[in-house]
Coordinates of C-alpha atoms in Angstrom, one line a residue:
X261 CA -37.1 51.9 4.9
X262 CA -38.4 48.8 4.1
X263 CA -38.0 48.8 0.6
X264 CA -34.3 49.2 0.7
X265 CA -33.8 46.5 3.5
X266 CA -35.7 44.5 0.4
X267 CA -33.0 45.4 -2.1
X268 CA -29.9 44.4 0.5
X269 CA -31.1 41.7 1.4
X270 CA -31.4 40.0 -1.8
X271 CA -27.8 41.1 -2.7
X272 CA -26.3 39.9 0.3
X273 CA -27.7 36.5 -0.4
X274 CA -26.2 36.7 -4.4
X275 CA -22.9 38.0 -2.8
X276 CA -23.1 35.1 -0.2
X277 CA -23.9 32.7 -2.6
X278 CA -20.7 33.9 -4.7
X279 CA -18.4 33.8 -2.1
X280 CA -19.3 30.2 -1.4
X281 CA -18.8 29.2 -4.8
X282 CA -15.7 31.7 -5.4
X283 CA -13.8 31.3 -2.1
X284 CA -12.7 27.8 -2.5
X285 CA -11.2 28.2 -6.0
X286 CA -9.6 31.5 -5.1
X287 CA -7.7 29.5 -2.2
X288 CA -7.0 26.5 -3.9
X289 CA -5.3 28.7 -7.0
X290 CA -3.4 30.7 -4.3
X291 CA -2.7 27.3 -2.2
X292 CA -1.3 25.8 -5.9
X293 CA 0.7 29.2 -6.9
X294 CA 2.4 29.7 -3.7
X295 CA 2.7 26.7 -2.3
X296 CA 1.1 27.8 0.5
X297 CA -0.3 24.4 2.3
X298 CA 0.6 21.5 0.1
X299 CA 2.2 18.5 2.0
X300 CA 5.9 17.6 0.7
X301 CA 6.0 14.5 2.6
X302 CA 6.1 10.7 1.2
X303 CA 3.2 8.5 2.3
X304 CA 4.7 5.5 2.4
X305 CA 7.1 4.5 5.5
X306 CA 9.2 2.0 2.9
X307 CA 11.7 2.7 0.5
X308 CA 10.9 1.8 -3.0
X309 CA 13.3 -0.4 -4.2
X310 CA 13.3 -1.1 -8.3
X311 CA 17.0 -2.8 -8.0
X312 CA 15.5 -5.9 -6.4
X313 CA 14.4 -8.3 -9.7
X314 CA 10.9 -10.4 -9.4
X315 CA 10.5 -13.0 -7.4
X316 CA 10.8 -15.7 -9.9
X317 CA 14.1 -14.7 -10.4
X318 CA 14.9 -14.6 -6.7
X319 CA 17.9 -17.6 -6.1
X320 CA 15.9 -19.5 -3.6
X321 CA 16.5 -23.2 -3.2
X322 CA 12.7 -24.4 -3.0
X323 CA 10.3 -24.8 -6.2
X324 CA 8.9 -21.7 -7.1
X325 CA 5.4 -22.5 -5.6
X326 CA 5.1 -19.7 -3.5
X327 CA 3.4 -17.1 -6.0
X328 CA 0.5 -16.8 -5.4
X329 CA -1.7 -18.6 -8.9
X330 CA -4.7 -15.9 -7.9
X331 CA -2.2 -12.8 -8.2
X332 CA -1.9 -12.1 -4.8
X333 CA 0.4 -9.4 -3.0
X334 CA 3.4 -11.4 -1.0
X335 CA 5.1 -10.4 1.9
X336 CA 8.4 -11.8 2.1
X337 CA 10.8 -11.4 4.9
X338 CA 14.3 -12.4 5.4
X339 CA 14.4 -14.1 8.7
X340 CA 18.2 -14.4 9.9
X341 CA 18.3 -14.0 13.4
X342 CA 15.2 -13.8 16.0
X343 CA 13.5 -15.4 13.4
X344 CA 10.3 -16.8 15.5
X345 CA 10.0 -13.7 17.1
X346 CA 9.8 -12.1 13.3
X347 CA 7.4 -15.2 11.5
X348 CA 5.1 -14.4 14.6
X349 CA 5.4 -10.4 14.1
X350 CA 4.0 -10.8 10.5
X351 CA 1.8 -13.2 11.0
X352 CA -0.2 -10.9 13.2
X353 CA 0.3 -8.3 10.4
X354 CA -1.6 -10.5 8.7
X355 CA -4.6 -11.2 10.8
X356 CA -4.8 -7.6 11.2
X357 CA -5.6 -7.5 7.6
X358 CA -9.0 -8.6 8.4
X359 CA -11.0 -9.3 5.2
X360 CA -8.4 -8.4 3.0
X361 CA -6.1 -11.2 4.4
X362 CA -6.8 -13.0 1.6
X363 CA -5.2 -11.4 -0.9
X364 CA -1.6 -11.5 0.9
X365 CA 0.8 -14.2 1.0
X366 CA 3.9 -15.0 3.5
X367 CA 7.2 -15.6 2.0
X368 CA 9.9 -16.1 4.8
X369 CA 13.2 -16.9 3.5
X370 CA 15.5 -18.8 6.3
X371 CA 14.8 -19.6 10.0
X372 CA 14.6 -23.9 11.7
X373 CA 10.9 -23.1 12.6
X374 CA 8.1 -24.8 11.5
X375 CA 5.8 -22.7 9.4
X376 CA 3.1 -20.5 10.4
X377 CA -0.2 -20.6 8.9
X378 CA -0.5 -19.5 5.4
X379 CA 3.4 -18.9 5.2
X380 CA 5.4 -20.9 2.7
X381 CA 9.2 -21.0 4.0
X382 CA 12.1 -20.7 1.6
X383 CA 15.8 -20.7 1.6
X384 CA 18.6 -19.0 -0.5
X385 CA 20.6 -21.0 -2.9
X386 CA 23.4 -18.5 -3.1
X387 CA 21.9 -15.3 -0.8
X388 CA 22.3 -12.1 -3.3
X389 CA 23.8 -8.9 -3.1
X390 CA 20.8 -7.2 -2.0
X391 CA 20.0 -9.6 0.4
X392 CA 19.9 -7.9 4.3
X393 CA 19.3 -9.5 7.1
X394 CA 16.0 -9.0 8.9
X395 CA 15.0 -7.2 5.8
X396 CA 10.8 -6.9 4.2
X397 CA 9.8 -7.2 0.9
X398 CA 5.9 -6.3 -0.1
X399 CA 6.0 -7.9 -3.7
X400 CA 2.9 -7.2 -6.2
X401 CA 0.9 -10.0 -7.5
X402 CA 3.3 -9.5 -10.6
X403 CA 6.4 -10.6 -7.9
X404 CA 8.1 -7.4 -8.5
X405 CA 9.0 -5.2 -5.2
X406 CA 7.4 -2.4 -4.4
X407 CA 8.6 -1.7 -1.2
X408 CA 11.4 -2.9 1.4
X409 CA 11.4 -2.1 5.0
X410 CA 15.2 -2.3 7.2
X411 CA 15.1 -4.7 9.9
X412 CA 13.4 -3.5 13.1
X413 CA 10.7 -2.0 11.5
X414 CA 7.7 -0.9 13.1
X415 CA 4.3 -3.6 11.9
X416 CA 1.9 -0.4 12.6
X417 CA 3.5 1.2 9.4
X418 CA 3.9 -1.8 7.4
X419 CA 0.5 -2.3 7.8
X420 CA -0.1 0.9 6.9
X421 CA 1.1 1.0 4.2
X422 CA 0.0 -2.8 2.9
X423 CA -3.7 -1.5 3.6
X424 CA -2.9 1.6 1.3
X425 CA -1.9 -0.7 -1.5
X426 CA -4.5 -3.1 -1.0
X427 CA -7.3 0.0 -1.1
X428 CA -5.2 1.4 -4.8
X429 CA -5.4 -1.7 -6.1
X430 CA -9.1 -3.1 -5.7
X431 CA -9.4 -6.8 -5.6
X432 CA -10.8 -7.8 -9.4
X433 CA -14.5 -8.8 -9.3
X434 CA -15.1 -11.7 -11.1
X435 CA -19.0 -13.5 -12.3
X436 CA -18.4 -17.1 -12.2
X437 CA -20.3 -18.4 -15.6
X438 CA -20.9 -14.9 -17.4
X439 CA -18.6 -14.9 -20.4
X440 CA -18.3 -11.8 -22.8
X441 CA -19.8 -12.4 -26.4
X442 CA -16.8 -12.0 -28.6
X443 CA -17.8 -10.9 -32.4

């Protein structure tokens, strides 16, 4: 009786040690032919928006000072009407940012108020077509748009979805004084 307690055991363990092995490709083929399990749902809460051109080509009435030299990401907001209430809104956005703050800058087209901290203001020459009211822009450090948000838009999921771009596209690491050897 001991002797074939001996034998299952040690084929229990190899059928164990199959199944752990086994079992999570078996489910991911089945999850992947079916179907069965995959979320269909968009991750970001803005609407891409490849009609709006770059920012340098944006008919604002100031110098074109506000990209950022260092390639930074831009968030620029057209402030129409509340538009305190609105610089304040993503100025906290900002600060929630933490660490990564720096990396962001504040474009707010429009509004009489003075500006915020870290926020250059800017006004429309001739305001586009695709200019809305009340409307978000999150530009890349390239000025291109990669996402717009309507007016009334909850600061939870633009920041959200800011951290999310910030985290796909790593800050570059740069060594002050190493230089590559060119041949």
């Amino acid at each position: 009786m001991s002797t074939s307690r001996a034998v299952r055991h040690p084929r229990f363990k190899l059928l164990a040690l199959l199944a752990v092995f086994v079992l999570p490709l078996l489910v991911a083929w089945i999850m992947v032919a079916w179907r069965i399990g995959i979320p269909e749902q968009r991750t970001a809460h803005g609407e891409l928006e490849p009609d709006i051109p770059a920012l340098a080509q944006w008919p604002l009435a100031e110098p074109r000072t506000m990209l950022p030299e260092d390639g930074g990401w831009v968030l620029a907001f057209d402030c129409a009407g509340a538009c305190e209430a609105l610089a304040d809104q993503w100025w906290r956005l900002h600060r929630a940012l933490g660490r990564e703050a720096h990396r962001v800058r504040r474009l707010r087209i429009g509004g009489a108020a003075q500006a915020l901290p870290g926020e250059v203001v800017a006004r429309w020459s001739t305001p586009p077509d695709w200019h809305r009211p009340g409307h978000l822009w999150v530009l890349d450090p390239r000025g291109e748009a990669v996402l717009g948000y309507s007016a009334g838009v909850e600061a939870r999921d633009v920041l959200d979805d800011v951290n999310k771009l910030l985290r796909m596209n790593p800050e570059p690491s740069v060594t002050p004084g190493r230089q590559v050897a060119q041949q």
